[in-house]
XYZ file of C-alpha atoms in Angstrom:
252
model
C 102.457 144.359 60.514
C 101.689 140.737 61.328
C 99.488 138.024 59.849
C 98.025 135.288 62.058
C 96.204 132.253 60.706
C 93.992 130.020 62.808
C 93.413 133.170 64.835
C 89.828 132.568 65.907
C 90.521 130.532 69.049
C 93.180 128.983 71.257
C 96.795 129.723 70.495
C 96.044 131.831 67.424
C 93.655 134.061 69.337
C 96.206 134.382 72.137
C 98.863 135.433 69.623
C 96.528 137.990 68.079
C 95.572 139.583 71.392
C 99.205 139.846 72.530
C 100.275 141.386 69.236
C 97.520 143.970 69.503
C 98.536 144.698 73.097
C 102.080 145.309 71.827
C 100.780 147.863 69.338
C 101.037 145.771 66.166
C 98.680 145.932 63.227
C 97.296 142.447 62.650
C 95.468 140.697 59.845
C 93.902 137.634 61.439
C 92.329 134.811 59.482
C 90.120 131.872 60.423
C 87.085 129.968 59.224
C 85.164 131.502 62.137
C 86.101 135.097 62.992
C 83.316 135.764 65.493
C 85.658 136.006 68.504
C 88.026 138.221 66.577
C 85.198 140.511 65.528
C 84.193 140.945 69.161
C 87.621 142.392 69.953
C 86.687 145.534 67.984
C 90.309 146.679 67.917
C 91.289 149.488 65.529
C 94.535 147.710 64.548
C 92.801 144.434 63.682
C 91.379 143.199 60.408
C 89.742 139.784 60.554
C 89.276 137.809 57.380
C 87.158 134.664 57.190
C 88.499 132.031 54.854
C 89.794 128.507 54.383
C 93.597 128.449 54.182
C 93.503 125.238 52.146
C 92.429 127.524 49.288
C 95.565 129.367 48.064
C 93.492 132.457 47.260
C 92.912 132.889 50.995
C 96.653 133.361 51.477
C 96.663 135.988 48.741
C 93.768 137.794 50.422
C 95.586 137.882 53.764
C 98.677 139.341 52.115
C 96.677 141.932 50.179
C 94.888 143.073 53.324
C 98.180 143.379 55.200
C 99.777 145.455 52.466
C 96.714 147.664 52.093
C 96.472 148.720 55.740
C 100.130 148.687 56.721
C 103.358 150.285 55.589
C 103.761 148.097 52.545
C 105.675 145.549 54.610
C 104.834 142.301 56.348
C 107.088 141.918 59.353
C 105.833 138.643 60.799
C 103.715 135.638 59.937
C 102.265 133.384 62.628
C 101.309 130.364 60.523
C 99.082 128.706 63.091
C 96.032 127.170 61.369
C 95.661 123.480 62.094
C 93.337 120.644 63.020
C 93.738 117.432 64.981
C 92.248 114.061 64.149
C 92.900 110.813 65.970
C 91.953 107.339 64.825
C 93.701 103.976 64.591
C 95.800 103.896 61.431
C 93.878 100.922 60.077
C 90.627 102.889 60.378
C 91.879 106.178 58.938
C 89.932 107.145 55.819
C 91.591 108.705 52.802
C 89.361 111.761 53.067
C 90.445 112.260 56.671
C 94.106 111.958 55.708
C 93.654 114.440 52.861
C 91.946 117.015 55.071
C 94.557 116.905 57.844
C 97.454 117.156 55.390
C 95.679 119.972 53.530
C 95.078 122.103 56.624
C 98.208 121.376 58.627
C 100.839 121.155 55.898
C 99.703 122.316 52.463
C 98.010 125.436 53.816
C 101.102 126.183 55.885
C 103.074 126.277 52.638
C 100.443 128.305 50.752
C 100.524 131.093 53.342
C 104.300 130.988 53.822
C 104.763 131.149 50.047
C 102.466 134.150 49.623
C 104.047 136.009 52.523
C 107.516 134.899 51.478
C 107.227 136.681 48.132
C 106.713 139.950 49.991
C 109.491 139.265 52.483
C 111.930 138.352 49.712
C 111.213 141.671 47.986
C 111.644 143.629 51.230
C 114.716 141.560 52.214
C 113.563 140.512 55.652
C 110.846 139.199 57.909
C 110.058 136.421 60.346
C 107.847 133.378 59.901
C 106.710 131.103 62.713
C 104.970 127.837 61.858
C 103.014 125.995 64.526
C 104.253 122.420 64.640
C 103.717 120.133 67.642
C 105.470 117.654 69.866
C 103.868 115.237 67.409
C 106.165 116.696 64.785
C 109.122 115.107 66.576
C 107.711 111.811 67.822
C 104.710 109.605 67.171
C 101.411 109.876 69.029
C 99.127 106.869 69.411
C 96.335 106.828 66.809
C 97.584 110.109 65.345
C 99.000 109.017 61.977
C 97.714 111.879 59.823
C 98.368 114.502 62.498
C 101.869 113.180 63.192
C 102.744 113.033 59.501
C 101.457 116.549 58.898
C 103.376 118.029 61.828
C 106.581 116.202 60.854
C 106.021 117.868 57.495
C 105.762 121.284 59.140
C 109.106 120.654 60.850
C 110.702 119.780 57.496
C 109.077 122.758 55.797
C 110.396 125.069 58.506
C 113.967 123.833 58.283
C 113.990 123.909 54.494
C 112.638 127.454 54.283
C 115.097 128.624 56.941
C 117.930 127.337 54.758
C 116.518 128.545 51.427
C 115.373 131.990 52.526
C 118.139 132.912 54.945
C 119.951 134.707 52.112
C 117.046 137.133 51.937
C 117.215 137.918 55.653
C 114.062 135.889 56.365
C 113.981 133.854 59.554
C 111.757 130.762 59.725
C 111.162 128.906 62.993
C 108.539 126.576 64.418
C 106.776 126.386 67.745
C 106.175 122.814 68.933
C 103.661 123.020 71.786
C 103.227 120.108 74.126
C 100.232 119.416 76.364
C 98.565 122.839 76.577
C 95.345 124.026 78.168
C 92.970 124.951 75.345
C 89.279 124.456 74.716
C 90.045 121.009 73.347
C 92.071 119.901 76.370
C 89.489 121.315 78.754
C 86.858 119.166 77.054
C 89.229 116.234 77.463
C 89.503 117.016 81.187
C 85.728 117.113 81.589
C 85.019 113.982 79.576
C 87.910 111.807 80.766
C 89.343 113.219 84.009
C 91.381 110.106 84.801
C 93.027 110.076 81.382
C 93.632 113.818 81.613
C 95.332 113.404 84.992
C 97.471 110.578 83.634
C 98.532 112.735 80.688
C 99.376 115.692 82.914
C 101.409 113.458 85.207
C 103.787 112.769 82.310
C 104.930 116.405 82.311
C 108.144 116.759 84.366
C 107.642 120.480 84.986
C 104.933 120.467 87.632
C 102.755 117.690 86.234
C 100.421 120.136 84.526
C 99.317 121.378 81.156
C 100.981 124.483 79.797
C 99.036 127.675 79.224
C 98.283 129.637 76.084
C 100.267 132.550 77.522
C 103.351 130.349 77.942
C 103.160 129.284 74.301
C 102.489 132.813 73.059
C 105.500 134.189 74.942
C 107.816 131.907 72.968
C 105.982 132.600 69.713
C 106.345 136.362 70.055
C 110.004 136.048 71.020
C 110.860 133.951 67.962
C 109.276 136.487 65.600
C 110.836 139.468 67.386
C 114.078 141.314 66.699
C 115.462 139.817 69.909
C 115.718 136.495 68.057
C 117.544 138.057 65.103
C 120.091 135.217 64.815
C 117.613 132.394 65.370
C 116.308 130.492 62.371
C 115.490 126.866 61.632
C 114.726 126.301 65.315
C 111.990 123.899 66.422
C 111.146 125.343 69.826
C 109.600 122.604 71.965
C 107.498 124.144 74.737
C 106.193 121.146 76.645
C 107.324 121.271 80.260
C 110.102 118.773 79.577
C 107.899 116.000 78.192
C 110.006 115.451 75.091
C 113.162 115.305 77.199
C 111.843 112.340 79.186
C 112.391 108.810 77.893
C 109.099 107.035 77.295
C 110.311 104.176 79.484
C 110.278 106.341 82.609
C 107.877 108.433 84.639
C 108.677 111.768 86.274
C 108.561 112.033 90.034
C 105.409 113.733 91.290
C 105.550 117.499 91.935
C 106.898 118.601 95.316
C 104.505 120.704 97.363
C 105.862 124.243 97.745
């Protein structure tokens, strides 16, 4: 039994589909569940709700316990939003919303699921961080702060809950092809190309499937001795010093 938040699109939807393909029962939450509802899968329950409200976390847990075996094996804590603006123009309401969705809600869901996992003495939690959780991004103050918070939350929970057999890791995606990045490509093709050129591994954006593969591994039994890991999946971008540029891809 798995819970996925932010499951209505992008990475969260990709996680949900792969879990269902693997035979898992999934409770998937999002503000907009229309894409999830169209899956019409017998092992899927979709719950609309705002994860910044702690009662939403409780509802996800209740649904998982009601339809499953009384256990929650995995949480994919993926809900998040991005907002970019110069720091001097960032409004308090914008800051509050980004921190609420990306960090506070991450804790609300982890806390609710954690109570179950502590009682059952085991489970795996994966929080979606970002490359922006390890380094700054221009005009991304609130987003960067929130994702640095997710990294700290992940490491702290890994340390605190390891004694219960609970593993807590984070996925830190880099430049990845989603609906948002595709809009970026259409609206600013030159900037998109420049961004892609910064990726050492092929000068391209990653795919949802490449991110999901790591996510499923980290919450699987194959990663049974892995906890507190911030798994950066970014084609080598974080490994490259900002003062240098990668060589262009070689034609194969």
